[in-house]
Tab-separated table of C-alpha atoms and ligand atoms in Angstrom:
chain	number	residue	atom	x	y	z
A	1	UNK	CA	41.078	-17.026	-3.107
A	2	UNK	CA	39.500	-13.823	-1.175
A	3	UNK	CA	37.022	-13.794	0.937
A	4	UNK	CA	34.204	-10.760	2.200
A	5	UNK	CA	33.764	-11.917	6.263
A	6	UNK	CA	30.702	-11.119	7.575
A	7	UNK	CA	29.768	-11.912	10.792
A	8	UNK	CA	28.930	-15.601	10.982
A	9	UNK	CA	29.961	-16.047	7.215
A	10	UNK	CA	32.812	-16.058	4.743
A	11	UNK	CA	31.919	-15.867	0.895
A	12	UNK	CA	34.588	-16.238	-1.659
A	13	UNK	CA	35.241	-12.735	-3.536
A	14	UNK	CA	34.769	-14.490	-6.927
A	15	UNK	CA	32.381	-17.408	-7.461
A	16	UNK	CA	31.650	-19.208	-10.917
A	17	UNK	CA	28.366	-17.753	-13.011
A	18	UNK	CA	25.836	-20.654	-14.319
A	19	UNK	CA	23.153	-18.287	-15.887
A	20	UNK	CA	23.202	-20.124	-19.684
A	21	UNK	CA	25.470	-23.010	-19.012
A	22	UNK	CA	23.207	-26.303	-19.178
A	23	UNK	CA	23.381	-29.842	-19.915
A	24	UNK	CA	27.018	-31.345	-20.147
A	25	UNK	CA	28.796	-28.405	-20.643
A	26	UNK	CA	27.142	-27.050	-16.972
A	27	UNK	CA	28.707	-30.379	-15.178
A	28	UNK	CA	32.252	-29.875	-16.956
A	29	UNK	CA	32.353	-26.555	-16.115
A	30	UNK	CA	31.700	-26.789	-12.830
A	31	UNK	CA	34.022	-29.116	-12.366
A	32	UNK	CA	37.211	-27.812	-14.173
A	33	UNK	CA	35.995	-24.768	-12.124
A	34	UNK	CA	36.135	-26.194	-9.001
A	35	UNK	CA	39.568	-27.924	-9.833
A	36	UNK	CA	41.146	-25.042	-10.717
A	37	UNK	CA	40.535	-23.449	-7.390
A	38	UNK	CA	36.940	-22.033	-7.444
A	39	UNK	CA	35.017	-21.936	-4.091
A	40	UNK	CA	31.906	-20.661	-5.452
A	41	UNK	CA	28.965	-21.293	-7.477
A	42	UNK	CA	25.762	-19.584	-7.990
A	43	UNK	CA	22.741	-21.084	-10.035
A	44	UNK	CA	18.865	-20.639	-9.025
A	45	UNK	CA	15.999	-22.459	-9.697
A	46	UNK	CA	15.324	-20.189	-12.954
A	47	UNK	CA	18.281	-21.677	-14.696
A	48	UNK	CA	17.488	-25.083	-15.651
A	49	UNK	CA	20.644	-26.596	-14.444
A	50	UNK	CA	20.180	-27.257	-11.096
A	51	UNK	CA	20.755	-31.112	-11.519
A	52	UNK	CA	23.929	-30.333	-13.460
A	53	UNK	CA	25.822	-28.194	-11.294
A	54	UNK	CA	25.236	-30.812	-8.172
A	55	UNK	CA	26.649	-32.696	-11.143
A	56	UNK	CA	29.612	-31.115	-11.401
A	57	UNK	CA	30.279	-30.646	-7.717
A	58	UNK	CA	29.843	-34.129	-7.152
A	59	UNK	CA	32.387	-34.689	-9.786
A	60	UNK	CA	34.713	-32.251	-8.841
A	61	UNK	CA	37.945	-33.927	-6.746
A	62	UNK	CA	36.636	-30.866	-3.942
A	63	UNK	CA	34.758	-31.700	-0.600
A	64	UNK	CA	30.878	-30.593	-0.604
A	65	UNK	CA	31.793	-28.429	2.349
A	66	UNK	CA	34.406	-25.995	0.637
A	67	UNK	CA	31.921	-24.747	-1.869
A	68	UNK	CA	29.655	-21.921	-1.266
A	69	UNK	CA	26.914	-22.854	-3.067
A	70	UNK	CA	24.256	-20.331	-3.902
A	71	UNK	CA	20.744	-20.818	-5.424
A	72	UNK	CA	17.919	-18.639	-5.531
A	73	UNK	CA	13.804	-19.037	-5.380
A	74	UNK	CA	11.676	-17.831	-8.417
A	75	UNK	CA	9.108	-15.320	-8.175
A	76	UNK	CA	6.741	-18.055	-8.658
A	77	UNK	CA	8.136	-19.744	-5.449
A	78	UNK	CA	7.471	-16.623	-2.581
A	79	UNK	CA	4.724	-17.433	-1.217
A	80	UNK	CA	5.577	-19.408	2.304
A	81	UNK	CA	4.856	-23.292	1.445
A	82	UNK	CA	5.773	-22.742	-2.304
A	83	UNK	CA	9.240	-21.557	-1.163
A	84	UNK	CA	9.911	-24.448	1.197
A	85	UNK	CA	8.586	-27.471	-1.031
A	86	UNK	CA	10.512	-25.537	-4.160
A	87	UNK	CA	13.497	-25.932	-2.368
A	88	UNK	CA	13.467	-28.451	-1.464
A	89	UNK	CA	13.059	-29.325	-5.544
A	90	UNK	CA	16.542	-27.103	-5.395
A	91	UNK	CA	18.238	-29.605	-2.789
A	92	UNK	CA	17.151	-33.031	-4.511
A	93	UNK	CA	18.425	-31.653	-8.339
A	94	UNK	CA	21.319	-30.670	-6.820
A	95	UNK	CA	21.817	-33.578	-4.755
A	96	UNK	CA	23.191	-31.765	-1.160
A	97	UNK	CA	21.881	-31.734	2.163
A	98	UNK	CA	21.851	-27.492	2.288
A	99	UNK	CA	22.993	-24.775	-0.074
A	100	UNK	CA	25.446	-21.948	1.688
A	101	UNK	CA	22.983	-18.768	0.210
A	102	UNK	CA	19.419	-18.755	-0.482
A	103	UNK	CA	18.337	-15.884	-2.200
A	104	UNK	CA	14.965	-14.232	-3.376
A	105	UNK	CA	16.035	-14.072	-6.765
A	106	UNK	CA	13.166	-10.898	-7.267
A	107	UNK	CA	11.703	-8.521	-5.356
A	108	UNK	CA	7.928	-9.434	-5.835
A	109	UNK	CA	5.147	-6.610	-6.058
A	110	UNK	CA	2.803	-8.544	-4.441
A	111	UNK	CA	3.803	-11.549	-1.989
A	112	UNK	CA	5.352	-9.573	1.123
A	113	UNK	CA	8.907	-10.078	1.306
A	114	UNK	CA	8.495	-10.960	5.427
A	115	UNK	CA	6.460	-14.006	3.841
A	116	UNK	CA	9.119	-15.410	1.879
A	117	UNK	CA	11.939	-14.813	4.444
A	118	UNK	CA	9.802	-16.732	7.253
A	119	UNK	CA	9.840	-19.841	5.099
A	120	UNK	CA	13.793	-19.104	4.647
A	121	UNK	CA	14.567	-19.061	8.480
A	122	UNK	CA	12.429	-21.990	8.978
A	123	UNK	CA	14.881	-23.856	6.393
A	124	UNK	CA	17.512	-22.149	7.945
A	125	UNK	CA	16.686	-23.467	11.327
A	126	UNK	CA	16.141	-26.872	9.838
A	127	UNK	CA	19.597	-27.092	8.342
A	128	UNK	CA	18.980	-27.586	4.575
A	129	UNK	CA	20.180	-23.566	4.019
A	130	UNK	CA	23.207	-21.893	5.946
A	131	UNK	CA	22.591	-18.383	4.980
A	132	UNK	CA	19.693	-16.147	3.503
A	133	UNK	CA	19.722	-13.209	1.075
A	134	UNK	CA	18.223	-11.198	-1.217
A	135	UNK	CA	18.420	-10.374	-5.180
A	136	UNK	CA	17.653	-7.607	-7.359
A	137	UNK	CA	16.914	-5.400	-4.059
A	138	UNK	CA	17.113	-1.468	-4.298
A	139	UNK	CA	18.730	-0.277	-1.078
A	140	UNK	CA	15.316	0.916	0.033
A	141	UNK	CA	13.817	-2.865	-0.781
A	142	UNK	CA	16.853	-4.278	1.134
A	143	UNK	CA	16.560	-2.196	3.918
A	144	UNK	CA	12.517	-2.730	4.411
A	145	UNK	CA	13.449	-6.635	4.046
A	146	UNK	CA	15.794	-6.087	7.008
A	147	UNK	CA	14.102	-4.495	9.051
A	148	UNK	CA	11.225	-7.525	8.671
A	149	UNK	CA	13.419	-10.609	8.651
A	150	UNK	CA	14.105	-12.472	11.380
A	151	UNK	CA	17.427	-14.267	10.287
A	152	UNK	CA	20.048	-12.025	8.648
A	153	UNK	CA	19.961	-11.526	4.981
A	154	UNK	CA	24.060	-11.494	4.104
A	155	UNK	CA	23.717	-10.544	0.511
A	156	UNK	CA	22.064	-8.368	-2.581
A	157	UNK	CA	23.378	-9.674	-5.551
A	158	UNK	CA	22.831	-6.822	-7.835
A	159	UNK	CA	23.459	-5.997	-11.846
A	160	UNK	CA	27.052	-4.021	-11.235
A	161	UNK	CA	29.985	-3.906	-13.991
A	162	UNK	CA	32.596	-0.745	-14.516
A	163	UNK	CA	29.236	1.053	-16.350
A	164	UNK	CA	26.777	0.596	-13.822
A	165	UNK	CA	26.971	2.726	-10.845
A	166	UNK	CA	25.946	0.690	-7.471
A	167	UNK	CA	27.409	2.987	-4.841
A	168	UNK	CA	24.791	3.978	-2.960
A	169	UNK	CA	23.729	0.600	-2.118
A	170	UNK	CA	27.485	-0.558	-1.639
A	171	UNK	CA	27.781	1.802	0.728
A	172	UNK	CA	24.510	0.476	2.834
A	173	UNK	CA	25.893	-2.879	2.315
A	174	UNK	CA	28.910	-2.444	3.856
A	175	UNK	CA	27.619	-0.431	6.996
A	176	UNK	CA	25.814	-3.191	7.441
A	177	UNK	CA	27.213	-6.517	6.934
A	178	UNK	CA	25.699	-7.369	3.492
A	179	UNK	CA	27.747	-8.419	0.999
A	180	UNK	CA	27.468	-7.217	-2.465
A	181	UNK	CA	27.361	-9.713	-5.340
A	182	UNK	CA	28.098	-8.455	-8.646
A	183	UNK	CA	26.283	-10.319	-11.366
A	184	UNK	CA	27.056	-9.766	-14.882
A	185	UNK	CA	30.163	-8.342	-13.938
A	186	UNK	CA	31.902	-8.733	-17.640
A	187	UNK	CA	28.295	-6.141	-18.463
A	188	UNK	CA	27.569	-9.374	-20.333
A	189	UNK	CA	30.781	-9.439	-22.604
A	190	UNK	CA	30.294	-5.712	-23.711
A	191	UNK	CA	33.641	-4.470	-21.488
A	192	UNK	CA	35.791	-6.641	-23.538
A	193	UNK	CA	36.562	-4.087	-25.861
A	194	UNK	CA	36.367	-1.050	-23.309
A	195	UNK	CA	39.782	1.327	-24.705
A	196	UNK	CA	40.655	2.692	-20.928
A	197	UNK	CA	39.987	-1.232	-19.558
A	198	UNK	CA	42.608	-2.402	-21.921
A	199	UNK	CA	45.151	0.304	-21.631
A	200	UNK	CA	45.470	-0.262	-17.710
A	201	UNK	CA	45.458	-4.404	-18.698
A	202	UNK	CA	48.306	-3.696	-20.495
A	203	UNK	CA	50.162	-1.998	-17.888
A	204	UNK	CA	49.747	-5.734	-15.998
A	205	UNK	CA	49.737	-7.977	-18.723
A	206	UNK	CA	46.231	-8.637	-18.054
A	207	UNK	CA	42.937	-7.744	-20.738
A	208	UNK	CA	40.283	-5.785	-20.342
A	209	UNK	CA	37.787	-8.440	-18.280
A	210	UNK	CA	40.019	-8.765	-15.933
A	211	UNK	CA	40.516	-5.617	-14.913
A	212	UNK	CA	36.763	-5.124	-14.459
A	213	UNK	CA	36.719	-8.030	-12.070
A	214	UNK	CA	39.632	-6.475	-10.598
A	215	UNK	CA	38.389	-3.307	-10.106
A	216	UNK	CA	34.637	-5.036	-8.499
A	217	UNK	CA	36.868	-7.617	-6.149
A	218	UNK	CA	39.590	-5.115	-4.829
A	219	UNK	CA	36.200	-3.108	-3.649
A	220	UNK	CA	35.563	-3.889	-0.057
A	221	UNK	CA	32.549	-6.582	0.233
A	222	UNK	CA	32.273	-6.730	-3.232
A	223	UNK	CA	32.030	-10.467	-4.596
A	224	UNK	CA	32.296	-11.135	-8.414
A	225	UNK	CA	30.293	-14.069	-9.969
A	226	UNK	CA	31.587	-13.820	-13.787
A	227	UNK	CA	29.806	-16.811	-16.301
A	228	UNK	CA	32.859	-18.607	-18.201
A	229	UNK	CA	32.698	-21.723	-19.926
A	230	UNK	CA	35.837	-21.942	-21.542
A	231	UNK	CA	38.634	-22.861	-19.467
A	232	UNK	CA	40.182	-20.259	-20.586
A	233	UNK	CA	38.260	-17.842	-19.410
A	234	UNK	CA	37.720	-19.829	-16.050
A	235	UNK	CA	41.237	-19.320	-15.401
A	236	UNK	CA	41.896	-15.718	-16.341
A	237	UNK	CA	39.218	-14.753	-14.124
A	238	UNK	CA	40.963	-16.246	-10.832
A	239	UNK	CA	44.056	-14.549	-12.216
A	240	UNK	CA	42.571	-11.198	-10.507
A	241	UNK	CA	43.994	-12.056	-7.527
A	242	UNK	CA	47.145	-12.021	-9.171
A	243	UNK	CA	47.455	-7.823	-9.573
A	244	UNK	CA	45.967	-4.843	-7.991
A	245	UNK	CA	45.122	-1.930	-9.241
A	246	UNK	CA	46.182	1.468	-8.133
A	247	UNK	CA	43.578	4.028	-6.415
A	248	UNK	CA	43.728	6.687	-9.621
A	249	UNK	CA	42.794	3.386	-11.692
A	250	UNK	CA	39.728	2.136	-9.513
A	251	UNK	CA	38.657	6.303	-9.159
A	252	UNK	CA	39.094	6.158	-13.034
A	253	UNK	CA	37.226	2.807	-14.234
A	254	UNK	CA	34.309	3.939	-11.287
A	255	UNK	CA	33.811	7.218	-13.641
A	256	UNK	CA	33.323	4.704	-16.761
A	257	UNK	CA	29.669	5.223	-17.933
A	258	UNK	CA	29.747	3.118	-21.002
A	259	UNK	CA	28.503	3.340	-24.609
A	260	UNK	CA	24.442	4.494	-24.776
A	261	UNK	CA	23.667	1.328	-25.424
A	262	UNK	CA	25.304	-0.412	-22.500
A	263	UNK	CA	23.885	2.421	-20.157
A	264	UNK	CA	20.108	1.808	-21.463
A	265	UNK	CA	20.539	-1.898	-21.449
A	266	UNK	CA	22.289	-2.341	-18.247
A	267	UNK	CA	19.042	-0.345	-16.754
A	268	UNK	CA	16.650	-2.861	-18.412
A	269	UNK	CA	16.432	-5.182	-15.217
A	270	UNK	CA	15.198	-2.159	-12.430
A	271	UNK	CA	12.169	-1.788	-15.401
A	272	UNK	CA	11.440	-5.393	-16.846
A	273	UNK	CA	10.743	-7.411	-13.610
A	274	UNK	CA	9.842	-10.615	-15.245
A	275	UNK	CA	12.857	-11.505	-17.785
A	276	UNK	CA	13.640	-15.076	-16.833
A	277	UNK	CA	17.608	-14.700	-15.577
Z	1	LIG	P1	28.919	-11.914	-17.459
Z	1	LIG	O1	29.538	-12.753	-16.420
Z	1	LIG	O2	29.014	-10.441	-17.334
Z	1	LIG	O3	29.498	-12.287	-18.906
Z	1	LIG	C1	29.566	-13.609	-19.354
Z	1	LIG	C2	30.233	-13.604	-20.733
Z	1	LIG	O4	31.605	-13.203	-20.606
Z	1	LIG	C3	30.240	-14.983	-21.363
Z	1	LIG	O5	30.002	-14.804	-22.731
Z	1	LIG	C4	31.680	-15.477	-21.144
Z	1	LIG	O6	32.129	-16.321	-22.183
Z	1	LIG	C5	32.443	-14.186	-21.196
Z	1	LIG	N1	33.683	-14.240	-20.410
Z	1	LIG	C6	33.864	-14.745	-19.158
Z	1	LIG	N2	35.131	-14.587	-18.741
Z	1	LIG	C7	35.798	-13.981	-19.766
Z	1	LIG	C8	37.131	-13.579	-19.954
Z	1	LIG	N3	38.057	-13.724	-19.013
Z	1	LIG	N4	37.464	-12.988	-21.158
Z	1	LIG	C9	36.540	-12.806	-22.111
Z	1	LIG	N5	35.236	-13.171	-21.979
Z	1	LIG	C10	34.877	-13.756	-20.827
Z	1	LIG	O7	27.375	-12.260	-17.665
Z	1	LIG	P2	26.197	-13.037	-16.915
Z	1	LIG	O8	26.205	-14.489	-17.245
Z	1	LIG	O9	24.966	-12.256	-17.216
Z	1	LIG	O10	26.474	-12.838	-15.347
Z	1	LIG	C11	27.224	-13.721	-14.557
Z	1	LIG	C12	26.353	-14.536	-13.617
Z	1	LIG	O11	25.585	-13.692	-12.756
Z	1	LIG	C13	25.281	-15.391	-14.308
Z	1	LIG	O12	25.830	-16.503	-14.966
Z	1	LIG	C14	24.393	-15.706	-13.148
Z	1	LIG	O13	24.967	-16.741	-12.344
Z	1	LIG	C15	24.383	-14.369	-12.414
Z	1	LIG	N6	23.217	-13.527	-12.785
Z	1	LIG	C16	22.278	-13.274	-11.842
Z	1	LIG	C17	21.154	-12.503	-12.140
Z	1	LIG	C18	20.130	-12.229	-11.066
Z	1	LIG	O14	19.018	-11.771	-11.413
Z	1	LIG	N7	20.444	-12.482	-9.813
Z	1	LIG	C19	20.995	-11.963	-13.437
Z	1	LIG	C20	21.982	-12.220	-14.397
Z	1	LIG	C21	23.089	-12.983	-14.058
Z	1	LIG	P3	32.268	-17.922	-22.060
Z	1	LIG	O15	30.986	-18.446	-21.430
Z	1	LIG	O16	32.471	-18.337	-23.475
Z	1	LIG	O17	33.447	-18.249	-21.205
């Protein structure tokens, strides 16, 4: 595994996706995950499986302490006691004394984002949450949430894949020790056929997802958190560390703009605020 070091903190490069995994099949995937070498899970109170990926972590043959373990408070959750009674909800489902990342999982129009990061330091000074950060942020939200928070905020986890430009904000990020957290980094399955993807996977033996990942985790503080359920899939995707690509590729793929339909989709989130993911 790779790792983005900030200061204070270390989060794996590539975690394990939960959005749409419940029940069961959340618990076994988590674990296989975990046993197969992941160090990283994200899930948020939104997702309805809370309970199950404690579940699977408890299962898991890994110690507590070598996941980094990231949920995130609903925009229903922001205002001050609302965030620190809800997660405490978060700790008890997922059965752990303190998750590694908290995030604000949206920016909120009205509750003031210095509100909702207050209640995060206090349960960051109380122990139950190692590290705060933020979700959905423009660089301009981000960098207004900086300037009011009193703990650091380590992370944006942001919609990025080969077809969505984020460099702007990956630039901020990395001048100032923020890690960015690709979500949806597969562009929700629609890269698996991408032509140019595939013709540099072949040059590796390796398909088309996993040179996206590839191309997200060999950018510096970039972390990947791809959703796989198969185990399969689970293992091709820590397989990126296997194979780099060259700089021509990563110039290349970072010029990919996607099909029309990718491009308007992939914009949906900055316009419909209140889709529940
Ligand atoms: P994604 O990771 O881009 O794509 C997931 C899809 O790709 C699933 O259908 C999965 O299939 C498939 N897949 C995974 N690995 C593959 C491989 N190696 N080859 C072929 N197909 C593969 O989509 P996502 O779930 O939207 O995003 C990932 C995670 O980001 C979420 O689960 C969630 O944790 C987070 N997220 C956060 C936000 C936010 O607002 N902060 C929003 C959306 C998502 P199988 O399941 O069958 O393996």
């Amino acid at each position: 595994m790779e790792y983005v070091d900030g200061d204070g903190w270390r989060m794996p490069k590539l975690g394990l996706g939960t959005w749409q995994n419940t029940g069961e099949r959340c618990v076994e995937t988590v674990r296989t995950a975990l046993e197969l070498g992941y160090r990283h899970v994200d899930t948020a109170q939104q997702y309805d499986n809370e309970r199950a990926v404690g579940e699977g972590i408890a299962r898991a043959d890994v110690d507590r302490e070598e996941v980094f373990l990231t949920t995130k408070v609903w925009r229903s959750n922001l205002e001050y006691e609302d965030v620190l009674s809800s997660v405490r909800g978060s700790l008890d489902r997922l059965d752990v004394e303190y998750v590694d990342l908290l995030l604000v999982h949206w920016p909120h129009p009205r509750v003031p984002v210095a509100e909702t990061l207050d209640a995060m330091a206090e349960l960051r000074r109380e122990g139950s949450v190692a590290h705060v950060g933020v979700s959905n942020f423009t660089r301009s939200q981000l960098d207004a949430a900086r300037r009011t928070a009193d703990v650091p905020l380590i992370a944006d986890q942001v919609l990025y894949h080969p077809y969505r430009d984020q460099s702007d904000l990956r630039r901020y990020c990395a001048a100032n020790d923020v890690a960015l957290t690709a979500y949806s980094p597969l562009a929700r399955g629609d890269v698996l056929s991408d032509e140019l993807l595939g013709r540099i996977g072949e040059r590796y033996g390796k398909t088309a997802a996993q040179v996206a990942l590839r191309w997200l985790v060999q950018q510096d503080g970039v972390v990947a958190i791809p959703k796989a359920s198969s185990p399969d899939h689970l293992q091709q995707n820590l397989a990126v560390f296997e194979f780099s690509l060259t700089d021509e590729e990563m110039a290349r793929i970072g010029d990919l703009r996607g099909p029309l339909g990718v491009r308007l989709r992939s914009r949906l989130p900055s316009l419909v605020r209140r889709l529940p993911f």
